[in-house]
Amino acid sequence: EPEVTQTPSHQVTQMGQEVILRCVPISNHLYFYWYRQILGQKVEFLVSFYNNEISEKSEIFDDQFSVERPDGSNFTLKIRSTKLEDSAMYFCASRERQGDYGYTFGSGTRLTVV
Amino acid sequence: KQEVTQIPAALSVPEGENLVLNCSFTDSAIYNLQWFRQDPGKGLTSLLLIQSSQREQTSGRLNASLDKSSGRSTLYIAASQPGDSATYLCAVVTDSWGKLQFGAGTQVVVTP
């Protein structure tokens, strides 16, 4: 069964450093998402991406965050200057087409900012 | 603003018992409601998707109902097994871009 692949599974970074979280969505999917889950809290929406541009973003997704689909297969989330409160599990997800809301989630990247 | 609530927060049952998990949402203007399973330290696995026009959806031992007017959904898991131990998340889609809004989840433990 097709999978959404996320790398790395765990990343530790120092406060103020830039991090890039990587995702390879399912190849024929058109809609891409990033969500995050701070330990013990709800899964929160960050951003949705369609047709090579951001379609929607949450209040969390400020100027420190950016997304990119540089080569038609990878989908990346960049955090420019990490803060302690960015420590969370980050999930990438994709879905196939308009009107089909069946999601496939990746297994996540646990980001720890020290 | 849409709020999604799940009750109970945790549940422990002996193997073989049926599980009943509840989800409520404050705004009935949803596209659909979805149930996910999350294992510790892992991603989310989609279990069932109920369109806003549907009343229920079934897959194997799982059955989910939706009452949009009252803002409620219930996930039933028949004849629970230890392998059903996980956190179950309810989420609603409230716009055409497909943004999911999640509840906090119900942590289920099924004891042998």
Coordinates of C-alpha atoms in Angstrom, one line a residue:
Chain A
E1 CA 0.0 0.0 0.0
P2 CA 1.4 3.5 -0.9
E3 CA 2.9 5.4 2.0
V4 CA 3.8 8.9 3.0
T5 CA 7.5 8.8 4.0
Q6 CA 9.0 11.3 6.5
T7 CA 12.6 11.9 7.4
P8 CA 14.3 12.1 9.8
S9 CA 12.2 10.2 12.4
H10 CA 13.8 12.2 15.2
Q11 CA 15.8 15.4 15.1
V12 CA 17.4 17.3 17.9
T13 CA 18.5 20.9 17.2
Q14 CA 19.7 23.9 19.2
M15 CA 17.4 26.9 19.7
G16 CA 17.9 29.4 17.0
Q17 CA 19.0 26.9 14.4
E18 CA 17.1 26.2 11.1
V19 CA 15.6 22.8 10.5
I20 CA 14.1 21.2 7.4
L21 CA 11.6 18.4 7.8
R22 CA 11.2 16.2 4.7
C23 CA 8.2 14.3 3.4
V24 CA 7.6 12.3 0.3
P25 CA 3.8 12.2 -0.3
I26 CA 2.1 9.5 -2.4
S27 CA 3.0 10.1 -6.0
N28 CA -0.5 10.8 -7.5
H29 CA -1.7 12.9 -4.6
L30 CA -2.4 16.6 -5.2
Y31 CA -3.1 18.1 -1.7
F32 CA -0.4 18.2 0.9
Y33 CA -0.4 19.1 4.6
W34 CA 1.7 19.6 7.7
Y35 CA 0.2 19.1 11.2
R36 CA 2.0 19.1 14.5
Q37 CA 1.3 17.6 17.9
I38 CA 2.9 19.0 21.0
L39 CA 3.3 16.2 23.6
G40 CA 0.0 15.7 25.4
Q41 CA -1.9 18.1 23.2
K42 CA -4.2 17.9 20.2
V43 CA -3.0 17.4 16.6
E44 CA -3.0 20.9 15.1
F45 CA -3.2 22.1 11.5
L46 CA -0.3 24.1 10.2
V47 CA -0.6 24.5 6.5
S48 CA -2.1 23.1 3.3
F49 CA -0.5 23.2 -0.1
Y50 CA -2.0 22.7 -3.6
N51 CA -0.8 23.5 -7.1
N52 CA 2.6 24.7 -5.8
E53 CA 1.2 27.2 -3.4
I54 CA -0.1 27.6 0.1
S55 CA -3.9 27.2 0.1
E56 CA -4.5 27.7 3.8
K57 CA -2.4 28.3 6.9
S58 CA -3.0 28.5 10.6
E59 CA -2.1 31.3 13.1
I60 CA 0.8 29.0 14.2
F61 CA 2.3 29.2 10.7
D62 CA 4.1 32.5 11.0
D63 CA 7.1 34.0 9.1
Q64 CA 9.4 31.5 10.8
F65 CA 7.8 28.7 8.8
S66 CA 7.8 27.9 5.1
V67 CA 6.9 25.0 2.9
E68 CA 8.2 24.0 -0.5
R69 CA 7.8 21.3 -3.1
P70 CA 11.0 21.7 -4.9
D71 CA 11.1 18.8 -7.3
G72 CA 7.6 17.4 -7.6
S73 CA 8.1 14.6 -5.1
N74 CA 9.5 16.0 -1.9
F75 CA 7.5 18.3 0.3
T76 CA 9.4 20.2 3.0
L77 CA 8.7 22.2 6.1
K78 CA 11.4 24.7 7.1
I79 CA 11.6 26.4 10.5
R80 CA 14.0 29.3 10.2
S81 CA 15.0 29.9 13.8
T82 CA 13.7 27.2 16.1
K83 CA 12.3 28.0 19.6
L84 CA 11.8 25.6 22.5
E85 CA 8.1 25.7 21.9
D86 CA 8.6 24.3 18.4
S87 CA 9.4 20.9 20.0
A88 CA 6.6 18.6 18.8
M89 CA 5.8 15.7 16.5
Y90 CA 5.4 17.0 13.0
F91 CA 3.2 15.0 10.6
C92 CA 3.0 15.3 6.8
A93 CA -0.2 14.1 5.1
S94 CA -1.5 14.0 1.6
R95 CA -4.8 13.3 -0.2
E96 CA -5.5 12.4 -3.8
R97 CA -8.0 14.8 -5.4
Q98 CA -10.7 17.4 -5.0
G99 CA -13.7 15.9 -3.2
D100 CA -11.8 12.9 -1.9
Y101 CA -11.0 13.6 1.8
G102 CA -9.2 10.3 2.5
Y103 CA -5.9 11.2 4.1
T104 CA -2.7 9.3 4.3
F105 CA -0.4 10.4 7.1
G106 CA 3.3 9.9 7.5
S107 CA 4.8 8.4 10.7
G108 CA 6.1 11.8 11.8
T109 CA 9.3 13.6 12.7
R110 CA 9.9 14.2 16.4
L111 CA 11.6 17.6 16.7
T112 CA 13.3 18.4 20.0
V113 CA 14.7 21.9 20.4
V114 CA 17.2 22.3 23.2
Chain B
K1 CA -15.1 28.6 16.2
Q2 CA -15.2 24.9 15.8
E3 CA -14.4 22.8 18.9
V4 CA -14.0 19.0 18.9
T5 CA -14.4 17.2 22.2
Q6 CA -13.9 13.5 22.9
I7 CA -15.2 11.6 25.9
P8 CA -13.9 9.7 27.7
A9 CA -10.3 10.7 27.7
A10 CA -9.3 7.2 28.6
L11 CA -10.9 3.8 28.7
S12 CA -9.9 0.4 29.9
V13 CA -11.9 -2.8 29.1
P14 CA -11.4 -6.5 29.2
E15 CA -10.9 -8.3 25.9
G16 CA -14.2 -9.2 24.2
E17 CA -16.1 -6.2 25.4
N18 CA -17.6 -3.7 23.0
L19 CA -16.0 -0.2 22.9
V20 CA -18.0 3.0 22.6
L21 CA -16.1 6.2 21.9
N22 CA -17.8 9.6 21.7
C23 CA -17.0 12.7 19.7
S24 CA -18.8 16.0 19.7
F25 CA -18.4 19.2 17.6
T26 CA -19.8 22.6 18.1
D27 CA -20.4 23.7 14.5
S28 CA -22.6 21.4 12.3
A29 CA -21.3 22.9 9.1
I30 CA -18.8 20.1 8.3
Y31 CA -17.8 18.4 5.1
N32 CA -17.2 15.1 6.8
L33 CA -16.0 13.5 10.1
Q34 CA -13.1 11.1 10.3
W35 CA -11.8 8.6 12.9
F36 CA -8.1 7.9 13.2
R37 CA -6.0 5.5 15.2
Q38 CA -2.7 6.6 16.7
D39 CA -0.2 4.2 18.2
P40 CA 2.4 5.5 20.6
G41 CA 5.1 7.5 18.8
K42 CA 3.5 6.7 15.4
G43 CA 1.5 8.4 12.7
L44 CA -2.2 8.4 12.3
T45 CA -4.1 5.6 10.5
S46 CA -7.4 6.5 8.9
L47 CA -10.2 4.2 10.1
L48 CA -13.5 5.6 8.9
L49 CA -14.7 8.6 7.0
I50 CA -18.3 9.7 7.2
Q51 CA -19.6 12.2 4.7
S52 CA -21.8 15.0 6.1
S53 CA -24.8 13.4 4.2
Q54 CA -24.3 10.0 5.7
R55 CA -25.6 8.6 9.0
E56 CA -23.1 5.8 9.5
Q57 CA -20.1 4.0 8.1
T58 CA -18.9 0.4 8.7
S59 CA -15.6 -1.4 8.3
G60 CA -15.2 -4.8 9.8
R61 CA -15.6 -4.6 13.6
L62 CA -15.8 -0.8 13.4
N63 CA -19.0 1.2 13.0
A64 CA -19.2 5.0 13.2
S65 CA -22.4 7.0 13.4
L66 CA -22.9 10.7 12.7
D67 CA -25.7 13.0 13.9
K68 CA -24.7 16.3 12.3
S69 CA -27.6 18.3 13.7
S70 CA -26.7 17.4 17.3
G71 CA -22.9 17.6 16.6
R72 CA -22.2 14.1 17.6
S73 CA -20.4 11.0 16.4
T74 CA -19.9 7.6 18.0
L75 CA -17.3 5.0 17.2
Y76 CA -18.2 1.4 18.1
I77 CA -15.6 -1.3 18.1
A78 CA -17.1 -4.8 18.5
A79 CA -15.5 -7.6 20.4
S80 CA -12.4 -5.7 21.4
Q81 CA -8.9 -7.3 21.2
P82 CA -5.6 -6.3 22.9
G83 CA -4.4 -5.1 19.4
D84 CA -7.1 -2.5 19.6
S85 CA -5.2 -0.7 22.3
A86 CA -4.3 2.8 20.9
T87 CA -5.5 6.4 21.0
Y88 CA -8.5 7.1 18.8
L89 CA -8.9 10.5 17.3
C90 CA -11.9 12.2 15.9
A91 CA -11.5 15.0 13.4
V92 CA -13.9 17.2 11.3
V93 CA -13.2 18.8 7.9
T94 CA -14.7 22.2 7.8
D95 CA -13.5 23.7 4.5
S96 CA -12.9 22.6 0.9
W97 CA -9.1 22.6 1.4
G98 CA -9.6 19.7 3.7
K99 CA -8.2 21.1 6.9
L100 CA -8.8 18.6 9.7
Q101 CA -9.7 19.8 13.2
F102 CA -8.9 17.2 15.8
G103 CA -10.3 16.2 19.2
A104 CA -7.8 15.3 22.0
G105 CA -8.4 11.6 21.6
T106 CA -9.6 8.7 23.7
Q107 CA -6.8 6.4 25.0
V108 CA -8.0 2.8 24.9
V109 CA -6.5 -0.2 26.7
V110 CA -7.9 -3.6 26.1
T111 CA -6.6 -6.1 28.7
P112 CA -6.3 -9.9 27.9

